[in-house]
Coordinates of C-alpha atoms in Angstrom, one line a residue:
Chain T
M15 CA -44.1 -52.7 -29.5
D16 CA -45.1 -55.3 -27.4
F17 CA -44.2 -58.6 -27.2
Y18 CA -46.7 -61.0 -27.7
A19 CA -46.5 -64.6 -29.3
L20 CA -47.8 -64.2 -33.0
P21 CA -51.1 -66.0 -32.7
I22 CA -52.3 -63.3 -29.8
A23 CA -50.8 -60.5 -31.7
N24 CA -52.7 -61.5 -34.8
L25 CA -55.9 -61.9 -31.9
I26 CA -55.6 -58.5 -30.9
D27 CA -55.1 -56.9 -34.4
E28 CA -58.1 -58.5 -35.8
L29 CA -60.0 -57.7 -32.1
S30 CA -59.2 -54.3 -32.5
K31 CA -60.4 -53.6 -35.8
L32 CA -63.9 -53.5 -34.7
P33 CA -66.0 -50.5 -34.1
G34 CA -65.5 -49.0 -30.3
I35 CA -62.7 -51.7 -29.7
G36 CA -59.2 -50.1 -28.9
R37 CA -55.6 -51.8 -28.2
K38 CA -56.4 -52.2 -24.5
T39 CA -59.7 -53.6 -25.3
A40 CA -58.6 -56.0 -27.6
Q41 CA -56.0 -57.2 -25.1
R42 CA -58.5 -58.1 -22.6
L43 CA -60.9 -59.9 -24.5
A44 CA -57.8 -61.8 -26.2
F45 CA -56.6 -62.9 -23.0
Y46 CA -59.8 -63.6 -21.9
I47 CA -60.3 -65.5 -25.3
L48 CA -57.4 -67.3 -24.3
D49 CA -58.8 -68.4 -21.1
M50 CA -62.3 -69.3 -22.3
D51 CA -63.3 -73.1 -23.0
K52 CA -62.0 -74.6 -26.6
S53 CA -65.4 -75.2 -27.0
E54 CA -66.9 -71.7 -26.4
V55 CA -64.4 -70.5 -28.2
E56 CA -65.6 -72.5 -31.6
K57 CA -69.2 -71.7 -31.0
L58 CA -68.0 -67.6 -30.9
S59 CA -65.6 -68.4 -34.1
A60 CA -68.5 -70.5 -36.2
S61 CA -71.0 -67.8 -35.1
L62 CA -69.1 -65.2 -37.4
L63 CA -69.1 -66.9 -39.9
E64 CA -72.3 -68.6 -40.2
A65 CA -73.9 -64.9 -39.7
K66 CA -71.7 -63.3 -42.6
E67 CA -72.5 -66.7 -44.6
K68 CA -76.7 -67.2 -43.7
I69 CA -77.3 -63.4 -43.8
K70 CA -78.4 -61.9 -47.0
F71 CA -80.9 -59.0 -48.0
C72 CA -84.5 -59.3 -48.7
S73 CA -85.2 -59.3 -52.1
V74 CA -88.5 -57.7 -51.4
C75 CA -87.7 -55.2 -48.3
C76 CA -83.7 -55.6 -48.1
N77 CA -84.0 -56.4 -44.2
L78 CA -80.9 -58.6 -43.2
T79 CA -82.7 -62.4 -43.5
E80 CA -81.9 -65.7 -43.2
S81 CA -85.2 -66.4 -45.5
D82 CA -86.3 -64.8 -48.7
P83 CA -88.4 -63.1 -48.3
C84 CA -87.8 -62.2 -45.0
Y85 CA -90.1 -63.1 -41.5
I86 CA -91.8 -60.4 -42.2
C87 CA -92.5 -59.5 -45.8
S88 CA -93.5 -63.3 -46.1
N89 CA -96.2 -62.8 -42.9
K90 CA -99.7 -62.8 -44.6
A91 CA -100.8 -61.3 -41.4
R92 CA -99.0 -58.1 -42.2
D93 CA -101.1 -55.2 -44.0
G94 CA -99.3 -54.9 -47.5
S95 CA -101.0 -51.5 -48.2
I96 CA -98.7 -49.4 -45.2
I97 CA -94.5 -49.6 -45.9
C98 CA -92.5 -47.7 -43.6
V99 CA -89.4 -47.0 -44.7
V100 CA -86.5 -47.0 -42.4
E101 CA -82.4 -46.2 -42.8
N102 CA -81.4 -50.0 -41.5
S103 CA -82.3 -53.3 -40.3
K104 CA -81.4 -52.1 -36.9
D105 CA -84.6 -50.0 -37.2
I106 CA -87.0 -52.5 -37.7
I107 CA -86.0 -54.0 -34.5
A108 CA -86.5 -51.2 -33.0
M109 CA -90.2 -50.4 -34.4
E110 CA -91.3 -54.3 -34.1
R111 CA -90.4 -53.6 -30.2
S112 CA -93.6 -51.6 -29.9
K113 CA -96.3 -54.2 -31.6
D114 CA -98.1 -51.2 -32.9
F115 CA -96.7 -51.0 -36.3
K116 CA -98.7 -54.2 -38.6
G117 CA -97.7 -53.0 -41.9
L118 CA -94.6 -53.7 -44.0
Y119 CA -91.1 -52.3 -43.9
H120 CA -88.3 -50.7 -46.6
V121 CA -84.7 -50.9 -45.9
L122 CA -83.0 -47.9 -47.4
N123 CA -79.3 -49.2 -46.1
G124 CA -78.2 -45.8 -45.8
V125 CA -79.6 -42.3 -46.5
I126 CA -78.9 -39.7 -49.2
S127 CA -75.3 -37.8 -47.9
P128 CA -73.7 -35.6 -50.5
M129 CA -70.5 -35.1 -47.7
D130 CA -69.8 -38.9 -47.8
N131 CA -70.8 -39.4 -51.7
I132 CA -73.7 -41.1 -51.0
G133 CA -76.7 -40.6 -53.6
P134 CA -79.9 -42.3 -54.2
N135 CA -78.6 -44.7 -56.4
D136 CA -76.7 -46.3 -53.6
I137 CA -79.2 -46.8 -51.4
N138 CA -82.7 -49.0 -51.9
V139 CA -84.6 -46.5 -53.4
K140 CA -85.2 -48.1 -57.0
E141 CA -86.1 -51.5 -55.0
L142 CA -88.6 -49.2 -52.8
L143 CA -90.2 -47.9 -55.9
S144 CA -90.4 -51.0 -58.0
R145 CA -92.6 -52.1 -54.8
L146 CA -95.5 -49.2 -55.3
D147 CA -98.4 -50.6 -57.2
S148 CA -101.8 -49.9 -56.4
S149 CA -102.2 -51.9 -53.5
V150 CA -99.8 -49.6 -51.5
E151 CA -101.5 -46.6 -49.8
E152 CA -99.5 -45.0 -47.5
I153 CA -95.5 -44.7 -47.0
I154 CA -94.0 -43.4 -43.5
I155 CA -90.8 -42.3 -43.8
A156 CA -89.0 -43.0 -40.6
T157 CA -85.4 -42.1 -41.5
N158 CA -84.0 -40.5 -38.5
P159 CA -84.3 -36.8 -37.8
T160 CA -81.0 -35.9 -39.0
V161 CA -80.1 -33.4 -41.8
E162 CA -78.9 -36.7 -44.3
G163 CA -82.4 -38.4 -43.2
E164 CA -84.7 -35.3 -43.8
A165 CA -83.6 -34.6 -47.0
T166 CA -83.7 -38.4 -47.8
A167 CA -87.4 -38.0 -46.7
L168 CA -88.0 -35.1 -48.5
Y169 CA -86.6 -36.6 -51.5
L170 CA -88.3 -39.9 -51.6
A171 CA -91.8 -37.9 -51.0
K172 CA -90.9 -36.0 -54.3
L173 CA -90.9 -39.2 -55.9
I174 CA -93.3 -40.6 -54.1
K175 CA -96.3 -37.9 -54.2
P176 CA -96.8 -38.1 -58.0
L177 CA -97.4 -41.7 -57.8
D178 CA -100.7 -41.3 -55.9
I179 CA -99.4 -42.4 -52.5
K180 CA -100.0 -41.1 -49.6
V181 CA -96.4 -40.1 -47.6
T182 CA -96.1 -39.4 -44.3
R183 CA -93.2 -38.8 -41.8
I184 CA -93.6 -40.3 -38.1
A185 CA -94.0 -37.6 -35.5
H186 CA -90.7 -35.8 -33.7
G187 CA -90.7 -34.3 -30.5
I188 CA -90.1 -34.7 -26.6
P189 CA -89.9 -38.6 -26.1
I190 CA -92.0 -40.2 -23.2
G191 CA -90.2 -39.6 -19.9
G192 CA -88.3 -36.8 -21.4
D193 CA -88.1 -33.8 -19.6
L194 CA -88.4 -30.2 -21.3
E195 CA -84.9 -29.0 -20.5
F196 CA -82.7 -31.4 -21.6
F197 CA -84.0 -31.2 -25.0
D198 CA -82.3 -28.8 -28.2
E199 CA -84.3 -25.6 -29.4
I200 CA -84.8 -27.6 -32.5
T201 CA -86.5 -30.7 -30.9
L202 CA -88.8 -28.1 -28.8
S203 CA -89.6 -26.5 -31.8
K204 CA -90.8 -29.4 -33.4
A205 CA -92.6 -30.3 -30.9
M206 CA -94.3 -26.8 -30.6
E207 CA -95.0 -27.5 -34.5
N208 CA -96.6 -30.7 -34.6
R209 CA -98.8 -29.8 -31.2
R210 CA -102.3 -31.8 -31.0
E211 CA -105.3 -30.3 -29.3
I212 CA -106.5 -32.3 -26.6
Chain D
M24 CA -87.9 -60.3 -27.4
D25 CA -86.4 -59.0 -30.4
F26 CA -87.2 -60.3 -33.8
Y27 CA -83.5 -61.1 -35.4
A28 CA -83.0 -63.9 -37.8
L29 CA -81.4 -66.6 -36.0
P30 CA -77.4 -66.5 -37.1
I31 CA -77.4 -62.9 -36.1
A32 CA -79.2 -63.6 -32.8
N33 CA -76.9 -66.3 -32.6
L34 CA -73.6 -63.9 -32.9
I35 CA -74.8 -61.2 -30.8
D36 CA -75.4 -64.3 -28.1
E37 CA -71.8 -65.2 -28.3
L38 CA -70.3 -61.4 -28.4
S39 CA -72.3 -60.7 -25.8
K40 CA -70.3 -63.5 -23.8
L41 CA -67.0 -61.3 -23.9
P42 CA -66.1 -59.6 -20.7
G43 CA -67.4 -55.9 -20.7
I44 CA -69.7 -56.4 -23.8
G45 CA -73.1 -55.7 -23.0
R46 CA -76.5 -56.6 -25.5
K47 CA -76.0 -53.2 -27.4
T48 CA -72.8 -53.4 -27.7
A49 CA -72.6 -57.1 -28.8
Q50 CA -75.7 -55.8 -31.2
R51 CA -73.7 -53.2 -32.8
L52 CA -70.6 -55.2 -33.4
A53 CA -72.9 -58.1 -35.2
F54 CA -74.5 -55.3 -37.5
Y55 CA -70.8 -54.2 -38.2
I56 CA -69.4 -57.6 -38.7
L57 CA -72.6 -58.1 -41.1
D58 CA -71.2 -55.2 -43.2
M59 CA -67.8 -56.7 -43.0
D60 CA -65.8 -57.9 -46.0
K61 CA -66.2 -61.8 -46.0
S62 CA -62.4 -62.2 -46.2
E63 CA -62.1 -59.7 -42.9
V64 CA -64.9 -61.9 -41.3
E65 CA -63.1 -65.1 -42.1
K66 CA -59.8 -63.7 -40.7
L67 CA -61.0 -63.0 -37.3
S68 CA -62.6 -66.2 -37.0
A69 CA -59.5 -67.7 -37.7
S70 CA -57.5 -65.4 -35.9
L71 CA -59.9 -66.8 -32.5
L72 CA -59.2 -70.6 -33.2
E73 CA -55.7 -70.2 -33.8
A74 CA -55.0 -68.3 -31.2
K75 CA -56.8 -70.8 -29.1
E76 CA -55.5 -73.8 -30.7
K77 CA -51.6 -72.7 -30.7
I78 CA -50.9 -70.8 -27.5
K79 CA -49.7 -73.0 -24.9
F80 CA -48.1 -72.4 -21.7
C81 CA -44.5 -72.3 -21.3
S82 CA -43.0 -75.7 -19.8
V83 CA -40.4 -73.4 -17.6
C84 CA -41.9 -70.1 -17.0
C85 CA -45.7 -70.6 -17.5
N86 CA -45.9 -68.0 -19.6
L87 CA -48.6 -67.8 -22.5
T88 CA -46.2 -68.9 -25.7
E89 CA -46.7 -70.2 -29.2
S90 CA -42.8 -72.4 -28.6
D91 CA -41.9 -74.0 -25.8
P92 CA -40.0 -72.7 -24.1
C93 CA -41.0 -69.2 -24.6
Y94 CA -39.0 -66.6 -26.4
I95 CA -37.6 -65.3 -23.0
C96 CA -36.7 -68.6 -21.4
S97 CA -34.7 -69.5 -24.7
N98 CA -32.9 -66.4 -24.9
K99 CA -29.7 -66.9 -23.8
A100 CA -28.8 -63.4 -23.2
R101 CA -30.9 -62.9 -20.4
D102 CA -29.7 -63.5 -16.6
G103 CA -31.1 -66.8 -14.9
S104 CA -29.8 -65.2 -11.9
I105 CA -33.1 -63.4 -11.3
I106 CA -36.7 -64.6 -11.5
C107 CA -39.2 -62.1 -11.1
V108 CA -42.3 -63.3 -10.5
V109 CA -45.9 -61.8 -11.7
E110 CA -49.2 -63.0 -11.3
N111 CA -49.8 -63.5 -15.3
S112 CA -48.8 -63.2 -18.6
K113 CA -50.1 -59.5 -19.3
D114 CA -47.8 -58.4 -16.6
I115 CA -44.6 -59.7 -18.2
I116 CA -46.2 -57.7 -21.6
A117 CA -46.1 -54.8 -19.1
M118 CA -42.8 -55.2 -17.6
E119 CA -40.9 -56.2 -20.7
R120 CA -42.3 -52.5 -22.2
S121 CA -39.6 -50.8 -19.7
K122 CA -36.5 -52.7 -21.1
D123 CA -35.1 -52.5 -18.1
F124 CA -35.4 -56.1 -16.6
K125 CA -33.0 -58.7 -18.2
G126 CA -33.4 -61.5 -15.8
L127 CA -36.7 -64.4 -16.5
Y128 CA -40.0 -64.4 -15.1
H129 CA -42.6 -67.1 -13.5
V130 CA -46.1 -66.4 -14.0
L131 CA -48.3 -67.8 -11.1
N132 CA -51.5 -67.5 -13.2
G133 CA -53.2 -66.1 -10.3
V134 CA -53.0 -65.4 -6.7
I135 CA -53.8 -66.9 -3.7
S136 CA -57.2 -66.3 -2.7
P137 CA -59.1 -67.8 0.4
M138 CA -62.1 -65.9 -0.6
D139 CA -62.1 -67.4 -4.2
N140 CA -61.0 -71.0 -3.2
I141 CA -57.4 -70.6 -4.5
G142 CA -54.5 -71.7 -2.4
P143 CA -51.0 -72.3 -3.2
N144 CA -51.5 -75.3 -5.3
D145 CA -53.9 -73.9 -7.2
I146 CA -51.4 -71.3 -8.9
N147 CA -47.8 -72.0 -10.2
V148 CA -46.0 -72.3 -6.7
K149 CA -44.3 -75.6 -7.4
E150 CA -43.4 -74.9 -11.0
L151 CA -41.7 -72.0 -9.3
L152 CA -40.1 -74.0 -6.5
S153 CA -38.9 -76.4 -8.8
R154 CA -37.0 -74.0 -11.0
L155 CA -34.8 -72.8 -7.9
D156 CA -31.2 -74.5 -8.3
S157 CA -28.3 -73.2 -6.8
S158 CA -27.6 -70.6 -10.2
V159 CA -30.8 -68.5 -8.9
E160 CA -29.3 -65.8 -6.6
E161 CA -32.6 -63.4 -6.5
I162 CA -36.6 -63.7 -6.8
I163 CA -38.6 -60.8 -7.0
I164 CA -41.5 -60.8 -6.7
A165 CA -43.7 -58.6 -8.4
T166 CA -47.6 -59.8 -8.1
N167 CA -50.2 -56.6 -7.1
P168 CA -50.4 -54.5 -4.7
T169 CA -53.4 -55.9 -3.5
V170 CA -54.2 -57.5 -0.3
E171 CA -54.5 -61.2 -2.1
G172 CA -51.5 -59.6 -4.3
E173 CA -49.6 -59.0 -0.8
A174 CA -50.7 -62.2 0.6
T175 CA -49.1 -64.3 -2.0
A176 CA -45.6 -62.5 -2.0
L177 CA -45.2 -63.1 1.9
Y178 CA -46.5 -67.0 1.1
L179 CA -43.6 -67.0 -1.5
A180 CA -40.9 -65.1 0.6
K181 CA -41.6 -67.4 3.8
L182 CA -41.3 -70.8 1.3
I183 CA -38.3 -69.4 -0.8
K184 CA -36.2 -67.4 2.0
P185 CA -35.0 -71.0 4.0
L186 CA -33.5 -71.9 0.6
D187 CA -30.9 -69.1 0.8
I188 CA -32.0 -67.0 -2.1
K189 CA -32.8 -63.5 -1.7
V190 CA -36.2 -62.5 -2.0
T191 CA -37.5 -59.0 -3.2
R192 CA -40.6 -56.9 -3.7
I193 CA -41.2 -54.2 -5.9
A194 CA -41.7 -50.8 -4.8
H195 CA -44.8 -49.0 -3.9
G196 CA -45.3 -45.5 -4.0
I197 CA -46.4 -42.8 -6.2
P198 CA -46.2 -43.4 -9.7
I199 CA -44.1 -41.4 -12.0
G200 CA -46.4 -37.8 -12.9
G201 CA -48.7 -38.9 -10.3
D202 CA -50.4 -36.3 -8.4
L203 CA -50.0 -37.0 -4.3
E204 CA -53.8 -35.4 -3.7
F205 CA -55.0 -37.9 -6.0
F206 CA -53.7 -41.3 -4.2
D207 CA -54.9 -43.0 -1.7
E208 CA -53.6 -43.3 2.2
I209 CA -52.3 -46.7 2.1
T210 CA -50.2 -45.5 -1.5
L211 CA -49.1 -42.8 0.5
S212 CA -47.5 -44.0 3.8
K213 CA -46.1 -47.0 1.2
A214 CA -44.4 -44.5 -0.5
M215 CA -43.4 -42.4 3.0
E216 CA -42.4 -46.0 4.6
N217 CA -40.3 -46.7 1.5
R218 CA -38.6 -43.6 1.2
R219 CA -35.1 -43.3 0.7
E220 CA -32.3 -41.0 1.0
I221 CA -31.2 -38.8 -1.8

């Protein structure tokens, strides 16, 4: 074992619990932090607590938010007739970057994954169904194109279609700027399958 | 710009100030932290403050420590006649791992580097000289084998030799398990130069 003073050892322990931070990186970060201005360390420490304390789930779309409903759900300029279903809050950030979509979102906070013991009741499906009144015309399912993401998409489509609401899936294919030779055969066959006339 | 709730944006900002943590990693860490138990976040936050508040420099050897003098300086079993001079506290951890050295340490907290405007007065040289009484027989200079580390070693040797104290430098060569073909010519010529009869 290494001979760190206890507060340094604790700090290294705590930092190395973060994902992608091993012992060596935690050690490097800890010594950097000891070298930082005290006010900077206080800001970092406070920002951790503040984020954890102030961030809640939006009661409408389950997005992470400070205010409830979140800034998207409470924006009257957005189109409430289209709801884009995503796996998590990070996906909303990515979608919003494109500035194309003007509808609302719904965050599942996961996908159905029997292998990990995650069923429909463990993700925000109930919350999605409770939003589906007559004003909703289309549900775009934007879960990731993984086995679990596809299974979740199919599950949701089966649930929602009987309610007479259009259910669509985002397109999968070659990303813009991508080179055919670098993509796997499933992406390519999806891209061929979803081809459009020009 | 991305549309994070303010406390999330702050947390990402603060995390991305750490070395080796870019925006993407900071974002990933922030979402992980939001998902952690509150008590875990509180422990992480407290460990930052505690390390910064409780860790001081040892008044003898300038090592980072909670108690003063540090656990090495206050250990009567260690040999006070040999002092190993290192660049920073992390080097002590590395040296202690080998369990061979039973003397004391002195942490310079840097090296002389005119390019970065760091002179002898900016590192703990004065503190080292004040420790050199008649009980000290040998100073081992274990600064890194960089240009600055070598220059600092020479500078210290010049200062200390007139005091009739033996000054030595740790050996440089091929590390154990290393393969000759992967080392640079300076390491190889040092290894040749420092060869020993067997």
